[in-house]
Coordinates of C-alpha atoms in Angstrom, one line a residue:
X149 CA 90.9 44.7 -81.3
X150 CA 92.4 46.4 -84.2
X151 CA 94.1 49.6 -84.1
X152 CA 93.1 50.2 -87.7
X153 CA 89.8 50.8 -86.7
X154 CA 90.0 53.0 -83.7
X155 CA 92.6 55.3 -86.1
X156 CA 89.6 55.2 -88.4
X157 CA 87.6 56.5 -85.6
X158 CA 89.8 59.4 -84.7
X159 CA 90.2 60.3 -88.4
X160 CA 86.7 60.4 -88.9
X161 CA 86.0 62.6 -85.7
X162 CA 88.7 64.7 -86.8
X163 CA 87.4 65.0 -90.1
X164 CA 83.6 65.9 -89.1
X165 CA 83.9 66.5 -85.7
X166 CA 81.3 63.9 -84.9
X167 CA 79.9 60.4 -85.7
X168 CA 75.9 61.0 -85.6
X169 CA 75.5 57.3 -85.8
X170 CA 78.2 54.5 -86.3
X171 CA 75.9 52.4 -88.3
X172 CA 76.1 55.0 -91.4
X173 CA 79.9 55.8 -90.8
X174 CA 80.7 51.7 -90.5
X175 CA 78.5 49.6 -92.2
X176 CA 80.8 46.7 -92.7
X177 CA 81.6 46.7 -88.9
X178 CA 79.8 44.7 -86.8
X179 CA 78.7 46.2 -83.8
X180 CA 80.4 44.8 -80.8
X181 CA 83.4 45.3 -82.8
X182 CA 82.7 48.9 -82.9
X183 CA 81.9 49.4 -79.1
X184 CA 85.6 47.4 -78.7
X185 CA 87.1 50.0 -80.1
X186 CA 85.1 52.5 -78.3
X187 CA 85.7 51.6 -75.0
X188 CA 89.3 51.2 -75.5
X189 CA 89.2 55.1 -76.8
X190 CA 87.0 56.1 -74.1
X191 CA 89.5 54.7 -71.3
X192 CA 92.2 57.2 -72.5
X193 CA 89.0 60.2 -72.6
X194 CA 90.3 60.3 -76.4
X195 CA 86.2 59.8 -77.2
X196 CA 83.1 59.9 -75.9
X197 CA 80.2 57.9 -76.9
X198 CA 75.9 57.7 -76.6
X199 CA 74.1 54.3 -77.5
X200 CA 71.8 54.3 -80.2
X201 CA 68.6 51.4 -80.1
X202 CA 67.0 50.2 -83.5
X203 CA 64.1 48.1 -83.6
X204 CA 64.2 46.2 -86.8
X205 CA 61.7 43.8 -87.6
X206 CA 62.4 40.6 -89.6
X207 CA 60.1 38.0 -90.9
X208 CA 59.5 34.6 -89.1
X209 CA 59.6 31.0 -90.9
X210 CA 55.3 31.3 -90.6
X211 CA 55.7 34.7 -92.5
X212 CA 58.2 33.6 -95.0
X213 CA 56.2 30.7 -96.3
X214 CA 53.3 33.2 -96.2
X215 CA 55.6 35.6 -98.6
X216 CA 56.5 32.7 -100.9
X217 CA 53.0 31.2 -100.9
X218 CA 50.3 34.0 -100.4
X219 CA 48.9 34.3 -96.7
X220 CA 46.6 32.1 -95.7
X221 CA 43.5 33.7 -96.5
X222 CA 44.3 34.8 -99.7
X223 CA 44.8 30.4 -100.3
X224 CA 41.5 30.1 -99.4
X225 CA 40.1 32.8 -101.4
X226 CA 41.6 31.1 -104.5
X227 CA 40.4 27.9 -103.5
X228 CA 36.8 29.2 -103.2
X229 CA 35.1 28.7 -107.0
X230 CA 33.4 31.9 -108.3
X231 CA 29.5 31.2 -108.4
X232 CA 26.9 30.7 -106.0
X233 CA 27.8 26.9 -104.7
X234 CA 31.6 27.8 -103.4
X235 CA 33.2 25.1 -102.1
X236 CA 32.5 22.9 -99.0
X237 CA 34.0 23.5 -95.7
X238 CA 35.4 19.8 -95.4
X239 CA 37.0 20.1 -98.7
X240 CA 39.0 23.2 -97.8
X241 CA 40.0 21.6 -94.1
X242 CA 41.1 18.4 -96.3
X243 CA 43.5 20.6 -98.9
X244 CA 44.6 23.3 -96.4
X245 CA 44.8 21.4 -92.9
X246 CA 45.5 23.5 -89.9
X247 CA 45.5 26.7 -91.7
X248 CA 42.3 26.6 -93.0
X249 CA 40.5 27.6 -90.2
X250 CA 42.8 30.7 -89.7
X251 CA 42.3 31.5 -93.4
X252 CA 39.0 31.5 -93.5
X253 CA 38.6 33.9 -90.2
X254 CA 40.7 36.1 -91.7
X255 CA 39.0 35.8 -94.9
X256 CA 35.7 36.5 -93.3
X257 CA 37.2 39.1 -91.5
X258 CA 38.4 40.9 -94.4
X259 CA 34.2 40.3 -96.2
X260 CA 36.1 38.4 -98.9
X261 CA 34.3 35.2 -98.7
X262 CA 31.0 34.3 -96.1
X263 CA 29.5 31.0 -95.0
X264 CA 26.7 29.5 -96.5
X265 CA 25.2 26.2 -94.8
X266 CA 28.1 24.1 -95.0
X267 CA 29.5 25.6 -97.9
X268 CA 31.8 29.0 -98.3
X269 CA 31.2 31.1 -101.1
X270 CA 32.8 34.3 -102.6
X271 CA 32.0 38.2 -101.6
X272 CA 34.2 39.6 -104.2
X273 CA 36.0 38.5 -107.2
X274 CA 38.9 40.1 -106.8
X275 CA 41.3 40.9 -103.6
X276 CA 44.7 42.6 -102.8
X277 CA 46.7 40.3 -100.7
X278 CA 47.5 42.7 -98.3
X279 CA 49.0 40.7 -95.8
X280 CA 51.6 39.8 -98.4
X281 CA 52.5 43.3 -99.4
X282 CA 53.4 44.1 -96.1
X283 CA 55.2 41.6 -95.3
X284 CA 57.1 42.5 -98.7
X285 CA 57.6 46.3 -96.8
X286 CA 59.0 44.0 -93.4
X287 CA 61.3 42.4 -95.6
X288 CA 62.7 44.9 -97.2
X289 CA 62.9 47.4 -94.9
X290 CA 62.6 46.0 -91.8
X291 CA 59.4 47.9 -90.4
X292 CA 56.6 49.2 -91.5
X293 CA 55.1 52.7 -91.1
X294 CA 51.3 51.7 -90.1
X295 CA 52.0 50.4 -86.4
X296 CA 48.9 48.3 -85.8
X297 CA 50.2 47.0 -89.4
X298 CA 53.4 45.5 -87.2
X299 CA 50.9 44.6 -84.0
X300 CA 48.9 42.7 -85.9
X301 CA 51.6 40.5 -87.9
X302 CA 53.8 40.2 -84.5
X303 CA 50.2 38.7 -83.1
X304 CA 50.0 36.6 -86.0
X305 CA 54.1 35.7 -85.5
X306 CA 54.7 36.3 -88.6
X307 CA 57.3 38.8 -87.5
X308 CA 59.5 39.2 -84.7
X309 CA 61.8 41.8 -83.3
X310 CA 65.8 42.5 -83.4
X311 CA 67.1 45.4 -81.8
X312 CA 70.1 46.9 -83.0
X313 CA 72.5 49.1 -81.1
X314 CA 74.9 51.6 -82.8
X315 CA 76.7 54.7 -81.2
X316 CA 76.8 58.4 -81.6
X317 CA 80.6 59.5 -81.0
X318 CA 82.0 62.8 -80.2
X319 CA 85.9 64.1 -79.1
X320 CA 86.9 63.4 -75.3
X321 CA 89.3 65.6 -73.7
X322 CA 92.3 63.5 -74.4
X323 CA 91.2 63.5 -78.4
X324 CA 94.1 62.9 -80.6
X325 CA 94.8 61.4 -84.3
X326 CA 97.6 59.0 -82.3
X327 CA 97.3 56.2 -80.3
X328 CA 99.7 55.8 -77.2
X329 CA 100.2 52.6 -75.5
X330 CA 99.0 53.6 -71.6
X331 CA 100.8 51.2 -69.4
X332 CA 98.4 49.1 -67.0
X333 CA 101.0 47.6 -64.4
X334 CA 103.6 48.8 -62.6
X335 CA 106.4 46.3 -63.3
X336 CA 109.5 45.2 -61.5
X337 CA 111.6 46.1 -64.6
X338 CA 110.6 49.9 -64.5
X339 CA 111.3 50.0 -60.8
X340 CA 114.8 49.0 -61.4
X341 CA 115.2 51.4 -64.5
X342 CA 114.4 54.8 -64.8
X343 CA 111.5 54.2 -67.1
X344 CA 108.2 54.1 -64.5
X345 CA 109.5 58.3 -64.4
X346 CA 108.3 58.5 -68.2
X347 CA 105.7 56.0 -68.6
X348 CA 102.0 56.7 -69.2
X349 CA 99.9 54.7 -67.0
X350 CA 95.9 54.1 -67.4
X351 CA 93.4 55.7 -65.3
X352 CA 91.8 53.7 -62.8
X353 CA 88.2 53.6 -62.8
X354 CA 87.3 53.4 -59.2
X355 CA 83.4 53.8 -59.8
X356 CA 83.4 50.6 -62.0
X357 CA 81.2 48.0 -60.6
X358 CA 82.2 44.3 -60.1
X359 CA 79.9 41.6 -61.3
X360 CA 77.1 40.6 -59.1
X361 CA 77.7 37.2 -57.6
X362 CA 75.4 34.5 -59.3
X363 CA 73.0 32.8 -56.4
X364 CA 69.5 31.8 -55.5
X365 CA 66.4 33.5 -55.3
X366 CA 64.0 32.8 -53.1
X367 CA 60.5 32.2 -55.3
X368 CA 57.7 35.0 -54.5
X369 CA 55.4 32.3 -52.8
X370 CA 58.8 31.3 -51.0
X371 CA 59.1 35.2 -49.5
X372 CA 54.9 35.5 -48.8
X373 CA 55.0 32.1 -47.2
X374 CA 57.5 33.4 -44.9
X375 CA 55.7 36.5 -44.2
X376 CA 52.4 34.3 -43.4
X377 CA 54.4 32.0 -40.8
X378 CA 55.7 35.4 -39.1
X379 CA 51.8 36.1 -38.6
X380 CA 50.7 32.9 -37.6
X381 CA 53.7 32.9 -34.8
X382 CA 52.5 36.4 -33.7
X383 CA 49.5 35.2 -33.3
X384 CA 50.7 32.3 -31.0
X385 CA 49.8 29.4 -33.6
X386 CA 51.9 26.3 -33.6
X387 CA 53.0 25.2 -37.0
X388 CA 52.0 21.7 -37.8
X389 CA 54.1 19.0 -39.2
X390 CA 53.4 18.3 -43.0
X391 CA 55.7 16.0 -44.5
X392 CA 53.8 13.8 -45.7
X393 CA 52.5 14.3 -48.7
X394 CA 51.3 10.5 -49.1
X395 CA 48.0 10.2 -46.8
X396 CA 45.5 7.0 -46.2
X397 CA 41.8 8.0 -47.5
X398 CA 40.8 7.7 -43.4
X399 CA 43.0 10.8 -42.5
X400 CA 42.4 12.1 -45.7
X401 CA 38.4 12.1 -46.1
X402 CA 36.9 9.7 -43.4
X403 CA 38.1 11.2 -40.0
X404 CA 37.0 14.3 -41.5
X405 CA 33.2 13.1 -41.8
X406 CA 33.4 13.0 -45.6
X407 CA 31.2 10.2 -46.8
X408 CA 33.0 7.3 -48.8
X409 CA 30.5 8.1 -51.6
X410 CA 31.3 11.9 -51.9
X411 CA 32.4 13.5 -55.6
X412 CA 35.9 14.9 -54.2
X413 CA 36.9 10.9 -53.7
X414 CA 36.7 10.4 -57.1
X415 CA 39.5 9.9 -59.8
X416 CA 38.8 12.8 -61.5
X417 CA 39.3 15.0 -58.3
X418 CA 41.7 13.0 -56.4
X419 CA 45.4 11.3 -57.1
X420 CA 45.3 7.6 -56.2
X421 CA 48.6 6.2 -55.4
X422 CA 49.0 2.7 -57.6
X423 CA 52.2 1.3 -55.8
X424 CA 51.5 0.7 -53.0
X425 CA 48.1 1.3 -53.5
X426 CA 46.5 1.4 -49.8
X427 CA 47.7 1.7 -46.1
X428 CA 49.2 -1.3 -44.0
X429 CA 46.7 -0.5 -41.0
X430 CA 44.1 2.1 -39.8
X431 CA 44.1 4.2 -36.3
X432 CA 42.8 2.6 -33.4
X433 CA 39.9 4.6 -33.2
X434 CA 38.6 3.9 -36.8
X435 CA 35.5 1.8 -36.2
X436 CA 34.2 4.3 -33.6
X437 CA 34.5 6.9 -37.0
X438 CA 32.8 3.6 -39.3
X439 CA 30.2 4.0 -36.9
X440 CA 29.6 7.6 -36.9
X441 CA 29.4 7.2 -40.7
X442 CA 27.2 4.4 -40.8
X443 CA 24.9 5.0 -38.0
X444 CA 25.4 8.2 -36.6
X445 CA 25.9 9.5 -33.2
X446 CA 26.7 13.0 -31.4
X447 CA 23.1 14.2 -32.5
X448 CA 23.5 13.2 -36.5
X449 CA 21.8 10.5 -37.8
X450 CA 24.7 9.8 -39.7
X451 CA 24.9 9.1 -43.8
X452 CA 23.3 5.3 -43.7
X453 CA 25.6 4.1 -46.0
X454 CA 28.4 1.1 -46.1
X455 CA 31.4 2.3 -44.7
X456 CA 34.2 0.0 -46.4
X457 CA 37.5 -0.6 -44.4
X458 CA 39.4 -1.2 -48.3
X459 CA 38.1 2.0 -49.3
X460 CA 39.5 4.0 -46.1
X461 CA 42.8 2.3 -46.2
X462 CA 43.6 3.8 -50.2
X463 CA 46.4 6.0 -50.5
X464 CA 46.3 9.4 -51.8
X465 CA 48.4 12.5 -52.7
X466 CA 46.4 14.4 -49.7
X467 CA 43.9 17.0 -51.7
X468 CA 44.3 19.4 -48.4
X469 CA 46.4 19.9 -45.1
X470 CA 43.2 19.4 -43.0
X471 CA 44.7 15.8 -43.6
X472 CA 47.3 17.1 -41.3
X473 CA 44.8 19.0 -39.0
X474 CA 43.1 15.4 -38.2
X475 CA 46.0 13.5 -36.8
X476 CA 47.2 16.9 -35.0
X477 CA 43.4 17.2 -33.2
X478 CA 43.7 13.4 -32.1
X479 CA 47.0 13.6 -30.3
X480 CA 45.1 16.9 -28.8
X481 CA 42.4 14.8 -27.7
X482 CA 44.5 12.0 -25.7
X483 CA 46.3 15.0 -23.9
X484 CA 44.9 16.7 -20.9
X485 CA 42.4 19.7 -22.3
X486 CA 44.1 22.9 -23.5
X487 CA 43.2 25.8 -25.9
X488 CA 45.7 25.3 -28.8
X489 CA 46.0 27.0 -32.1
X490 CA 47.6 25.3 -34.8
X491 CA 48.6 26.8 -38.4
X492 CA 50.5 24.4 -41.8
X493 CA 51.2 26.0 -45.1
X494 CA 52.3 23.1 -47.5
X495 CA 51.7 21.7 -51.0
X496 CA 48.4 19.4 -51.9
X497 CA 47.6 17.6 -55.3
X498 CA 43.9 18.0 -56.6
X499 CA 43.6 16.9 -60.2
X500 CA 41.9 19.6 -61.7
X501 CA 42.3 21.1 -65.4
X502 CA 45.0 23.9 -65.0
X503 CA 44.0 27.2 -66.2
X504 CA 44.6 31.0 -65.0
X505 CA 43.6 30.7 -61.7
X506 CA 44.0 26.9 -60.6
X507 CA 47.2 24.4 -60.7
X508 CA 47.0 20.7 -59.9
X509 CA 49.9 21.3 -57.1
X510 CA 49.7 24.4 -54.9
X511 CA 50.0 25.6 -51.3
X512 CA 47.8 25.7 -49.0
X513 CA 47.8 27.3 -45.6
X514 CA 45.6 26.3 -43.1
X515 CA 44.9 27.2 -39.6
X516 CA 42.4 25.5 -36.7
X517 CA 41.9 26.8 -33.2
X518 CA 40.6 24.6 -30.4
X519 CA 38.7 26.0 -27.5
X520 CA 35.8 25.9 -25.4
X521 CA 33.2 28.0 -26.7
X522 CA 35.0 29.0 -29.8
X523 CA 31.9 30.3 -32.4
X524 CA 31.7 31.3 -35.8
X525 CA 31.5 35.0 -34.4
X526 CA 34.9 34.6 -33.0
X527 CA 36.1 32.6 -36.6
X528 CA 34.8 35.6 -37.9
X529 CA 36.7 38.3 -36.2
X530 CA 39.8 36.6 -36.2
X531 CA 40.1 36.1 -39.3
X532 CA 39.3 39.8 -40.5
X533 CA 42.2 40.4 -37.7
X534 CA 44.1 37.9 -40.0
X535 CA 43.5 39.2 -43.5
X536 CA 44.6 43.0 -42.6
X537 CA 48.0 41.3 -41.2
X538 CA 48.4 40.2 -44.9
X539 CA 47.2 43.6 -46.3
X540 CA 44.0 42.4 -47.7
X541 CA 41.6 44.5 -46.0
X542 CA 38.8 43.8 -48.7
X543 CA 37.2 40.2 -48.2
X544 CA 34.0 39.5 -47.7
X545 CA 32.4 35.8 -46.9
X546 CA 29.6 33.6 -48.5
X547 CA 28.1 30.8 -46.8
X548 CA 28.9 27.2 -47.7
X549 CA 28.7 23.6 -47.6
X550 CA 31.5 21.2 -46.4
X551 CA 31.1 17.6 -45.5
X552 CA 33.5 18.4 -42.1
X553 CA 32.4 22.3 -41.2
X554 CA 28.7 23.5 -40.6
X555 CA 28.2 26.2 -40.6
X556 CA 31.3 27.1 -43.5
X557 CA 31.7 29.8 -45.3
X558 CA 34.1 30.7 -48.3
X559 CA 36.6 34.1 -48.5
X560 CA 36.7 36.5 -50.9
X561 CA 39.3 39.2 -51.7
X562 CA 38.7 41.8 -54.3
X563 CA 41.4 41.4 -57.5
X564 CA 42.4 44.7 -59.0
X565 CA 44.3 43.3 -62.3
X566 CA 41.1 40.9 -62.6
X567 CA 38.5 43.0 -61.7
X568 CA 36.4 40.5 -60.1
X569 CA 36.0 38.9 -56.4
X570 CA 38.9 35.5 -56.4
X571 CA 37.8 33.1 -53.7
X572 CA 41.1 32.6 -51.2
X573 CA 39.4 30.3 -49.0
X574 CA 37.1 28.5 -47.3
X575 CA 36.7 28.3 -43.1
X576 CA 34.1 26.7 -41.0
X577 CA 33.6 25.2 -37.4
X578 CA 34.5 21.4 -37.7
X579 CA 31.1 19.4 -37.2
X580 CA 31.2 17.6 -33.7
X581 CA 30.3 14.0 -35.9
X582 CA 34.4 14.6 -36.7
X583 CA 35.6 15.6 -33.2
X584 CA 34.2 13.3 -31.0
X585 CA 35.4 10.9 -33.0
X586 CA 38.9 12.1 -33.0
X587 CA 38.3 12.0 -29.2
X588 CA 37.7 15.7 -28.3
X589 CA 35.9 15.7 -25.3
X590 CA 32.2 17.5 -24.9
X591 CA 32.4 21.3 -25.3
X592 CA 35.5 21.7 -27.2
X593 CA 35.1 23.8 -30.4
X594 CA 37.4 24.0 -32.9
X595 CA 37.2 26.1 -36.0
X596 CA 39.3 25.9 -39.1
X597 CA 40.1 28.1 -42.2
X598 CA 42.7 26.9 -45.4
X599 CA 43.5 29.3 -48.2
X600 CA 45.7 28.5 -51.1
X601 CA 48.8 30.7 -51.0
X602 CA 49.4 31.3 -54.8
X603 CA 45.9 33.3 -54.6
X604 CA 47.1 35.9 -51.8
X605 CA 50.6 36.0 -53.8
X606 CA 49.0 36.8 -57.1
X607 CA 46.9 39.8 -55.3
X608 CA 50.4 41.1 -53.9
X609 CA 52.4 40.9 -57.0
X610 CA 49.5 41.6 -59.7
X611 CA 49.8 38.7 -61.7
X612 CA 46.5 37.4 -63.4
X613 CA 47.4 34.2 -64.7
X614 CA 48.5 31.7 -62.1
X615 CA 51.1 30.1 -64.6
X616 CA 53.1 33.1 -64.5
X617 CA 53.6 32.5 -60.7
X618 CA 54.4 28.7 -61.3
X619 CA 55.4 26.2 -63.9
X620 CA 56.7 26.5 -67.4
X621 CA 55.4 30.4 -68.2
X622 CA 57.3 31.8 -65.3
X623 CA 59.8 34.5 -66.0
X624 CA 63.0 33.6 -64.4
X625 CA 64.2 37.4 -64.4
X626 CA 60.9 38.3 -62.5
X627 CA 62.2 35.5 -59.9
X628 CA 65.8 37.1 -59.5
X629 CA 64.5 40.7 -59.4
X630 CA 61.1 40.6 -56.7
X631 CA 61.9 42.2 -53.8
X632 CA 61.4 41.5 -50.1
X633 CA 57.7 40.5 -49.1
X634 CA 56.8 43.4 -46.9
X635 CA 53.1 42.8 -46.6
X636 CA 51.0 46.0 -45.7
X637 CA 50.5 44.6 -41.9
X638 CA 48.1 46.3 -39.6
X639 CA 47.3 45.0 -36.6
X640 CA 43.9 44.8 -34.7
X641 CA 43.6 48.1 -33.2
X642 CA 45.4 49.8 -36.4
X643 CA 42.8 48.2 -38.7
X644 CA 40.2 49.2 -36.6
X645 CA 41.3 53.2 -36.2
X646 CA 42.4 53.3 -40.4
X647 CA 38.7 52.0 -41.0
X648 CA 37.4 54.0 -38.9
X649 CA 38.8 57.2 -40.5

């Protein structure tokens, strides 16, 4: 750092008796140079300093070739023949490619030109190319005094913002036109001599932070997923095993009653595995569940249609947990009877088109209790119990159709930031064509509910577009800097006495 410039520094304070702004007083100085010097002078109280912020706007490569070549709807303007014919629509996509289309919405934005049939044809026969002249005014003085003027060229990234930082500087109690050498260390040579007696030593700074330590950060689904296990385990659920991702199409679909010639076994809906495409073996168990298919039996008359053995031995990436569910219901089944209650929360695969609200990969958390006379009234009450643990306490339900619940119904919560009902779920008593099956002896009920948990997180954090939560859009800084997930709990009785109020 040069001392040349920090004398300049004093000088000039000395001089005026301030620096409004450092940018005026050093233009030829870049900046961090200038807060070198600064600091150095502000650790002997010599000066004291205030940062200044500048938003300056600059022109992007789109709005530069729109300076050099007219914006894009004053192009198509000129391209368009005065007269009553114009020119067609095809001929201006051949000349101008991409851009024609955003010329001529601009163009018919601005009434310079309308649409006639297939043709476009001319408003006006003359225009001021507006956009042009202010990105002229961007250029050359880097902002522009109408501020939907800048909103609508940043929108149109044509522009883009640099902020600039300079520094008002005024005299410290130390001020002085000299600079003294403070001493830092305490060396064994001024021990020996006389000289640590004189010497001028540099003030600690015992407020100064350190640097934070660089580590992980748990992911907000990571933190809400935790919170739900803590619910689930006060509730006295068991979690599930779920590392399989890879499931045959008979745990998958067929032990769950869904018929080999339902939509959701399709490609367009389901991940098939191509190496290796299908399962070695099938359960024990699995003709009893061909049967059941084919024929019927436990008071259903079944679907009365083939059930194929090739088709129920294809692997999948498993389109729900209730995959997970099955297997867990049959080892409950060869056990003597007992009332269990079982919860997973895990990733699935459905191949769906990814937009603000669904993914192809997400979580979902599911839950299934097993006991005699469990009813949908119970379902019901538990899981309005469940939902105010979470801090949702506005859901309502919507009957339903599932190939492996009857009767089913689907969750709503209310969304703030969207402003509409967002489905979390669905839930349903499992249809006894499924359990008996599994092996679940006569009497036993059990009821199941799955929920994605991207959906809940998104309601907690007030994020409206799912790719913000996961994937390529998601802000790295939001990760680092989300706090605990302290979920609003209430318990039963709570719930009850706040609605009550």
């Amino acid at each position: 750092m040069s001392d040349d410039l920090k004398l300049t520094i004093l000088k000039t304070l000395a001089a005026k008796g301030s620096i409004e702004d450092t940018a005026d007083a050093f233009k030829n100085v870049p900046s961090d140079v200038v807060l070198g010097a600064l600091k150095s002078l502000e650790s002997h109280e010599m000066v004291t300093y205030k940062i200044l912020t500048t938003e300056v706007w600059s022109v992007d490569p789109e709005g530069q070739d729109q300076l050099d070549n007219g914006s894009y709807e004053a192009r198509i303007f000129y391209a368009v023949p005065a007269g009553e014919q114009g020119v067609s629509i095809n001929e201006l996509k051949t000349k101008f490619g991409a851009i024609a289309n955003l010329g001529q919405g601009k163009g018919f934005k601005n009434k310079w030109i309308k649409k006639s049939g297939d043709n476009i044809v001319r408003l006006v026969d003359t225009i001021v190319d507006q956009t042009k002249v202010d990105l002229e005014t961007v250029l050359a003085t880097g902002t522009h005094e109408n501020k939907e003027t800048i909103k609508d060229l940043k929108r149109r990234n044509l522009i883009k913002s640099n902020k600039t930082y300079s520094y008002a500087v005024a005299k410290g109690t130390n001020f002085s036109t000299e600079l003294k050498k403070l001493e830092t260390d305490l060396t064994d040579d001024m021990l020996k001599g006389d000289a640590w007696k004189t010497a001028e030593f540099k003030q600690f700074n015992f407020d100064a932070l350190g640097l934070n330590p660089r580590g992980g950060h748990l992911h907000p689904l990571m933190k809400v997923r935790e919170e739900f296990r803590q619910i689930f385990f006060e509730m006295g659920f068991e979690e599930m095993p779920t590392n399989n991702f890879v499931e045959s199409s008979f745990w998958n679909f067929d032990a769950l009653f869904v018929p080999q010639q339902h939509a959701a076994r399709d490609l367009q809906d389901t991940f098939y595995l191509e190496d290796p495409a299908a399962a070695t073996e099938l359960p024990e168990f699995w003709e009893t569940v061909r049967d059941v298919h084919e024929k019927g039996g436990y008071g259903s008359i079944g679907y009365r249609a083939p059930w194929s053995e090739e088709e129920a031995k294809k692997l999948v990436l498993r389109t729900h947990t209730t995959a997970v569910s099955s297997q867990v219901l049959r080892k409950l089944a060869l056990e003597p009877y007992r009332a269990a209650k079982y919860f997973s929360i895990d990733r699935v695969y459905r191949n769906e088109s990814v937009d603000a609200t669904h993914l192809a990969e997400f979580n979902q958390v599911e839950g299934i209790i097993a006991d005699k006379g469990m009813s949908l009234g119970r379902l019901i009450a538990f899981l309005d119990v469940f939902f105010k643990k979470m801090g949702i306490t506005t859901i309502r339900f919507k009957p339903t159709y599932n190939p492996y619940t009857e009767p089913s119904m689907e969750i709503f919560s209310w969304h703030n930031e969207l402003n509409k009902w967002v489905e979390l779920g669905n839930s349903g008593m499992f249809r006894p064509e499924m359990l008996r099956s599994l092996g679940l002896e006569e009497g036993v009920q059990v009821a199941g509910f799955g929920l994605s948990l991207e959906r809940p997180t998104m309601i907690r954090c007030g994020i409206k577009d799912i790719r913000q939560l996961v994937g390529h859009k998601v802000d790295r800084n939001t990760i680092e800097t989300d706090p605990a997930c302290r979920l609003d709990k209430k318990t039963g009785k709570e719930a009850t006495k706040a609605d009550a109020k």
